[in-house]
Each structure stands twice: as C-alpha cells, then as structure tokens.
Tab-separated table of C-alpha atoms in Angstrom:
chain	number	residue	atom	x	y	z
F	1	UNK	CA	74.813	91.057	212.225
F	2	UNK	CA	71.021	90.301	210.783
F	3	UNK	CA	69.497	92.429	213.456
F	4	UNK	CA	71.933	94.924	212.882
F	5	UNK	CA	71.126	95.155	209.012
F	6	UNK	CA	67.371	94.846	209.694
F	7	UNK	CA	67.907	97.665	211.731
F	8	UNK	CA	69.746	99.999	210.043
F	9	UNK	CA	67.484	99.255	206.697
F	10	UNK	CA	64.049	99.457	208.359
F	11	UNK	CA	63.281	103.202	208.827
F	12	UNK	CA	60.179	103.603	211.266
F	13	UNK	CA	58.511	105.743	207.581
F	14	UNK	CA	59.189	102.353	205.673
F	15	UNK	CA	56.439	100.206	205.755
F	16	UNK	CA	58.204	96.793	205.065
F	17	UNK	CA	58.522	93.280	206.063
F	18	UNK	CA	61.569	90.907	206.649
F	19	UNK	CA	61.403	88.048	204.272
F	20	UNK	CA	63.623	85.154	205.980
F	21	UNK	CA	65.550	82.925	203.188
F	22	UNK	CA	64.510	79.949	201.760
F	23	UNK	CA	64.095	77.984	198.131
F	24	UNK	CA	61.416	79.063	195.080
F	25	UNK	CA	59.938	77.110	191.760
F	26	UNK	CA	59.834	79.491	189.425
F	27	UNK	CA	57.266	77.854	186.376
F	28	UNK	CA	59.325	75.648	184.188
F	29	UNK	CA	62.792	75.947	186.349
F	30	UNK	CA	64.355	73.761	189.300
F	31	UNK	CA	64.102	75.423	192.602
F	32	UNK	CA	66.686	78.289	193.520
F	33	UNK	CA	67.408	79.585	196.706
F	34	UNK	CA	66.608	82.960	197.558
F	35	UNK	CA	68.545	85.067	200.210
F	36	UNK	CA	66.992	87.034	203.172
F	37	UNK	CA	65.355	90.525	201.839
F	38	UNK	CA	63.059	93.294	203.012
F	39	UNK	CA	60.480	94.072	200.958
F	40	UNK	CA	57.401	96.692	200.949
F	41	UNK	CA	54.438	95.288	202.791
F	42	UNK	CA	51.835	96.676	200.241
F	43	UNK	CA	52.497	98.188	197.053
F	44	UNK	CA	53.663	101.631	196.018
F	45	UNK	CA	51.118	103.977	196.436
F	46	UNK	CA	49.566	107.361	194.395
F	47	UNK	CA	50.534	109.008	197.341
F	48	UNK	CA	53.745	108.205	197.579
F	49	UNK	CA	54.146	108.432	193.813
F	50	UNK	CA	52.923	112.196	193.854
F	51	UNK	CA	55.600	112.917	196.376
F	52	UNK	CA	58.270	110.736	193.905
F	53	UNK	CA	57.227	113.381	191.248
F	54	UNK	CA	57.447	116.560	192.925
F	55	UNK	CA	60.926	116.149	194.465
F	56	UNK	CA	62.508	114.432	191.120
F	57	UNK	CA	60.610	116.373	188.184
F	58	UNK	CA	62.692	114.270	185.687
F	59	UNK	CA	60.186	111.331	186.354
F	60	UNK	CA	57.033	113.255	186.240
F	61	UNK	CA	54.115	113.984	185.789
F	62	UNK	CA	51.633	111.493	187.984
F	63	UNK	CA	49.851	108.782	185.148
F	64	UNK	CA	46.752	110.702	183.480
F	65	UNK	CA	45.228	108.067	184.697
F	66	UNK	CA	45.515	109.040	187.886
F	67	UNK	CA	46.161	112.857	187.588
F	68	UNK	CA	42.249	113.827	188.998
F	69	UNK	CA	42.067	111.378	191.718
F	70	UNK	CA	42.156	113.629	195.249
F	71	UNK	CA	44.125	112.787	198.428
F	72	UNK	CA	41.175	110.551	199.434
F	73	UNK	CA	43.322	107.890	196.759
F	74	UNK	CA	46.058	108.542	197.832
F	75	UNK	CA	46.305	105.263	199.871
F	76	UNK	CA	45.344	103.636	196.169
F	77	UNK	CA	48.762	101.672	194.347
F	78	UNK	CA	50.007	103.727	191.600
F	79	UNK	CA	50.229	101.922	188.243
F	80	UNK	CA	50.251	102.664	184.653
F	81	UNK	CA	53.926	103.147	185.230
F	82	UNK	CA	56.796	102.029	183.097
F	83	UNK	CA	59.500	99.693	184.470
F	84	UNK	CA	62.232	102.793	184.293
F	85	UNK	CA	59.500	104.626	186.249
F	86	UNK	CA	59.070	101.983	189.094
F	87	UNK	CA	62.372	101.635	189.198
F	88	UNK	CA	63.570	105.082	189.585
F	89	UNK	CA	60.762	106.166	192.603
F	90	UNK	CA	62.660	102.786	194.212
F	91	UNK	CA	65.887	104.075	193.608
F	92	UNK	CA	65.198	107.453	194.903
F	93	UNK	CA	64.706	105.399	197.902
F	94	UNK	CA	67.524	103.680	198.335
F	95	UNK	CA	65.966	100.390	196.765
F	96	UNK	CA	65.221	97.703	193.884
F	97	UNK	CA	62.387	96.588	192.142
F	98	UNK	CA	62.068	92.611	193.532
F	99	UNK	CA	63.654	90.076	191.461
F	100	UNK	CA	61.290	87.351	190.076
F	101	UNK	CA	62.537	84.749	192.396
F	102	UNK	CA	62.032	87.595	195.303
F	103	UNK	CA	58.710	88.194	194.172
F	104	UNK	CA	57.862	84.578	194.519
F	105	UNK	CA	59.270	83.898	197.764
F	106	UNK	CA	57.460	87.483	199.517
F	107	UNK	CA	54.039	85.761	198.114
F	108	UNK	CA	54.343	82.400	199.312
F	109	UNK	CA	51.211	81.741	201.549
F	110	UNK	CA	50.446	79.947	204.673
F	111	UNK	CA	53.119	78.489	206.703
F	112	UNK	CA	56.609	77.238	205.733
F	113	UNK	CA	56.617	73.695	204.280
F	114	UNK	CA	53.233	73.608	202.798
F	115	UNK	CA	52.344	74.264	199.254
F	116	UNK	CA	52.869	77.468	199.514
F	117	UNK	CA	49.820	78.562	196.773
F	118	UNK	CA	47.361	80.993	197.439
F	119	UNK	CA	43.547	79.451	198.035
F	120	UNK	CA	41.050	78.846	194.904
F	121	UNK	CA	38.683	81.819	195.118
F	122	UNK	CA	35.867	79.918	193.553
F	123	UNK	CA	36.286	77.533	196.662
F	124	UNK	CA	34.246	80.231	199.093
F	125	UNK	CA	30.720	80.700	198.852
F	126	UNK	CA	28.811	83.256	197.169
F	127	UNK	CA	27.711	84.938	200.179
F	128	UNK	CA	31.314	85.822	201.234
F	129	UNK	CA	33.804	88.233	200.706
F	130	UNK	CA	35.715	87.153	197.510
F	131	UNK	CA	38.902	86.561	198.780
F	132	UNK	CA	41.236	88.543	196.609
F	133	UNK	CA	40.440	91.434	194.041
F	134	UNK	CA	40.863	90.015	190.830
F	135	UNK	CA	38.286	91.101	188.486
F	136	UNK	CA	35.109	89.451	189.341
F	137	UNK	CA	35.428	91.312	193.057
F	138	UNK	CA	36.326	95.172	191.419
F	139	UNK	CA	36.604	97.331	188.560
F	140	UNK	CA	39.630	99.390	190.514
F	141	UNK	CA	42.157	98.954	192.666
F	142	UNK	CA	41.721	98.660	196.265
F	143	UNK	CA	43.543	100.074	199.365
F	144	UNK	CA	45.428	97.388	200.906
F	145	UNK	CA	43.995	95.796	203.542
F	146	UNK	CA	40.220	95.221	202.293
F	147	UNK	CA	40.724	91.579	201.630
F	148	UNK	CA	42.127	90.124	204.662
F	149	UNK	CA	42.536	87.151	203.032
F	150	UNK	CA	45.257	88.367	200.460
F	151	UNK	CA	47.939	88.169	202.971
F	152	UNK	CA	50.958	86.346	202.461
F	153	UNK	CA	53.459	84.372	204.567
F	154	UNK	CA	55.549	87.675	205.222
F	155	UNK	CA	52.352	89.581	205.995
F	156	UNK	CA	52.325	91.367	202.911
F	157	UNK	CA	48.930	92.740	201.017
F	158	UNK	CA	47.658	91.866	197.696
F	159	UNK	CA	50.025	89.867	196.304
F	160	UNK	CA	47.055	87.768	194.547
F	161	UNK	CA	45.294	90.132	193.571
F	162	UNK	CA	44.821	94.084	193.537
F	163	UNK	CA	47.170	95.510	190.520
F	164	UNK	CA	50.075	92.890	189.788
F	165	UNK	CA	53.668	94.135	189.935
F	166	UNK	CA	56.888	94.778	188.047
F	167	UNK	CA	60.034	92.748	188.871
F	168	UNK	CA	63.683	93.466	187.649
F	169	UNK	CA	63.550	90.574	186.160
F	170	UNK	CA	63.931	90.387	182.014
F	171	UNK	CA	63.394	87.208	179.844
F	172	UNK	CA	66.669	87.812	178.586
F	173	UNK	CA	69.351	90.271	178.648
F	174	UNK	CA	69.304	93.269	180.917
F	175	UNK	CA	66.705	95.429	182.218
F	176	UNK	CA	66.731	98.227	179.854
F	177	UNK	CA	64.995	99.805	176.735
F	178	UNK	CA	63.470	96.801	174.675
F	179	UNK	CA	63.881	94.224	176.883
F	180	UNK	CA	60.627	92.344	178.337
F	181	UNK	CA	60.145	92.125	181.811
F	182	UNK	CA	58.724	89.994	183.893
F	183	UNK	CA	55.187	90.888	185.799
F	184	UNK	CA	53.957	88.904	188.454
F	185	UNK	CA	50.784	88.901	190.563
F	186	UNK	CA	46.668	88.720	189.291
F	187	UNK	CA	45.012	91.834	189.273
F	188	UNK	CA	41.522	93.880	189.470
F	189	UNK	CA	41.924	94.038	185.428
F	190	UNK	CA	41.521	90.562	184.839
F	191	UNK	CA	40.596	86.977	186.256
F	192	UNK	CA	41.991	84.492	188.901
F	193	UNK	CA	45.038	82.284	188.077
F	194	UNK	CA	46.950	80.036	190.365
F	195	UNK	CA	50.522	81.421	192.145
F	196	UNK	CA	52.216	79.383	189.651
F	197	UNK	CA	50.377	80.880	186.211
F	198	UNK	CA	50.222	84.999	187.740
F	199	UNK	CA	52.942	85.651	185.193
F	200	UNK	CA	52.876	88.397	182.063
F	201	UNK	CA	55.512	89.891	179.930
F	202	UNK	CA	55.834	93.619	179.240
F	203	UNK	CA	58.604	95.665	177.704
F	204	UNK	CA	60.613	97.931	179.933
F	205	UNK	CA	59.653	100.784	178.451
F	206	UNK	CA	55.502	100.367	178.273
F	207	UNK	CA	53.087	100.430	181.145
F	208	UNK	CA	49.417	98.917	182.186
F	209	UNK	CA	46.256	100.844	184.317
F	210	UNK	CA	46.383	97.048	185.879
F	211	UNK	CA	50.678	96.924	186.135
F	212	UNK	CA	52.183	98.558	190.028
F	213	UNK	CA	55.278	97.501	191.988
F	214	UNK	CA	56.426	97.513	195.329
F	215	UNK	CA	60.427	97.669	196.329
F	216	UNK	CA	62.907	95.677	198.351
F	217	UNK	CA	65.873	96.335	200.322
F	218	UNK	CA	68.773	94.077	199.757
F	219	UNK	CA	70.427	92.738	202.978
F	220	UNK	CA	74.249	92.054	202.366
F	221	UNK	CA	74.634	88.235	202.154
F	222	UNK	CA	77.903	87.242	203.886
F	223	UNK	CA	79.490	88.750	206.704
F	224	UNK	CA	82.191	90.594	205.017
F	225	UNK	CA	79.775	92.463	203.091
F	226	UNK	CA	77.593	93.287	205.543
F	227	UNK	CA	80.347	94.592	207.900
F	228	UNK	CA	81.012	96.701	205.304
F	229	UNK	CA	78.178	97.701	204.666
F	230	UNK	CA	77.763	98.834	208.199
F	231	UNK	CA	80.852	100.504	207.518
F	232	UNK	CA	82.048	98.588	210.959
C-alpha cells in the first residue's frame, strides 16, 4: 500500500521527497517516533507564492518585501509570511505545514544511525565555499541548490541554512491567533547554530524577512486508513 500512497500523493508538479519513518530528540524531550511523510524538497518559493495569491485573493498581496523582485526571483523562498499565511498556500495544496518532530526528522543529515547533525561550518577552510548560508555567507536568500553541502538525509535543500521555516507546531495550545509557534532551521539573517539549538519562537499571527516554510503530505499510517484513503 506505501507505493500506492507515494504514488497517488506525488504529482510529477510536486517537487517532494519521501521521508521513511524513524525516531527524533527534540531539545529537552525523550525521543518520539515519527511516521513516514512526504515533504517539499526545498522551500516554498516567491514564485509559487505569487501564483498562491492570484488564484486565492483572500491571502494576498505578495510581502512588500518582496513585491519589486522580477521573475528572475522567482526561484527565491518566500518569507515574511505569517503562520496563517504559510499555512493556507499549503492548504490550497492539499497539505500541512511540518510538525516540529517532522521538521527534525526531514533535516537529519548523513546516513541513518549516525549523529544525525549537520557539519560545523567553521570546520572548512577559508578558501572554500561556506557550507550553508547563514549570515556570514549572504545578506539574502539563496536559490536552493547553491550550497551543495546543505543537503539532508532525504535530499532536501537548505535545511541549515537559507531562511528557516515555520512548523505547526505551538508551545502550547493550538495553532491559532496568539499562540507561539515553533520555527526551526538557521538562516541568511543570522549566525550558525548546531541542529539541536536552530529553534525560535514566533506568534502565529507575526512574520520575519528571515522566517519561510515548506509543506508535507501526510501518508495514512495504518492500513485501514490508507485503504480508505485510496478509497479502495
């Protein structure tokens, strides 16, 4: 039934990656186990976000910040969007912002077993490419793909760097109007930290020039459910 879900959730215009199941360490919480999920393989882009706008006007217009960059950015990751924002352009799409614990496991780097934590950027030398773009590499965002190195387990881009990225996640509650949500991810706006420290807190309703997402597709857990949702 996997390959049947994978399938049916993986159109050829979707740009994501299968993330196989397996346990996370959140900081300061004993492991949890983490289902099978796909998720985008680079984040949400201006593009992308333009087209979002223009089809559901409700969730408009494009950040200012981004309202006079041309179609040559268009390959950029949107940001300066609020949670509600990131997670309406995923629902439009027939998806969910990643949970924390998703997040986490779609980041893990190098293979499975190992530490999992993404390499010490002040370990290369100074005549190489820095490794991820956190802010001593850029002022901006980057396309993804221009630090090969920033390439997780799953094969997905920037998830050390570049802009970091909403989760559904809250600190409490439910994700709605005042709640805090979780961020994860370093990004061009400020410097390195390790996998385990990448973490910020920002309400639902506010948004960062540093602050983009990318979306996941839930596969259906047991085989009941996913018959169903095969509608088999």
């Amino acid at each position: 039934l996997l390959g049947l879900l994978i399938a049916a959730d993986f159109p050829s215009s979707w740009d994501m990656v299968f993330v196989s199941p397996g346990e996370v360490t959140l900081p300061g919480r004993p492991s949890e186990f983490v289902g099978a999920f796909l998720i985008d393989r680079q984040e949400a882009t201006l593009g992308q976000y333009r087209h979002f706008v223009q089809m559901e006007k409700a969730f408009g217009p494009v950040p200012a910040a981004f309202d006079t960059w041309g179609s040559d950015y268009n390959d950029y990751p949107i940001s300066d969007v609020s949670c509600l924002d990131a997670m309406a352009f995923a629902a439009e799409r027939g998806c969910v912002l990643p949970t924390e614990a998703q997040w986490t496991r779609a980041a893990a780097y190098g293979d499975e077993g190992g530490s999992g934590v993404w390499p010490d950027p002040l370990d290369i030398e100074e005549d190489e490419m820095p490794l991820y773009n956190v802010n001593y590499a850029s002022e901006v965002p980057r396309p993804a793909g221009q630090f090969p190195s920033d390439l997780s387990r799953f094969s997905c881009w920037n998830m050390a760097g570049n802009v970091a990225e909403w989760t559904r996640t809250p600190l409490e509650g439910q994700p709605t109007y005042g709640a805090v949500m979780v961020v994860c991810g370093n990004s061009f706006f400020k410097p390195y930290r390790s996998a385990e420290m990448a973490r910020e807190q920002l309400a639902f309703e506010k948004s960062a020039i540093y602050v983009g997402f990318r979306c996941v597709k839930e596969i259906p857990s047991s085989p009941t459910a996913a018959r169903a949702y095969l509608g088999r």
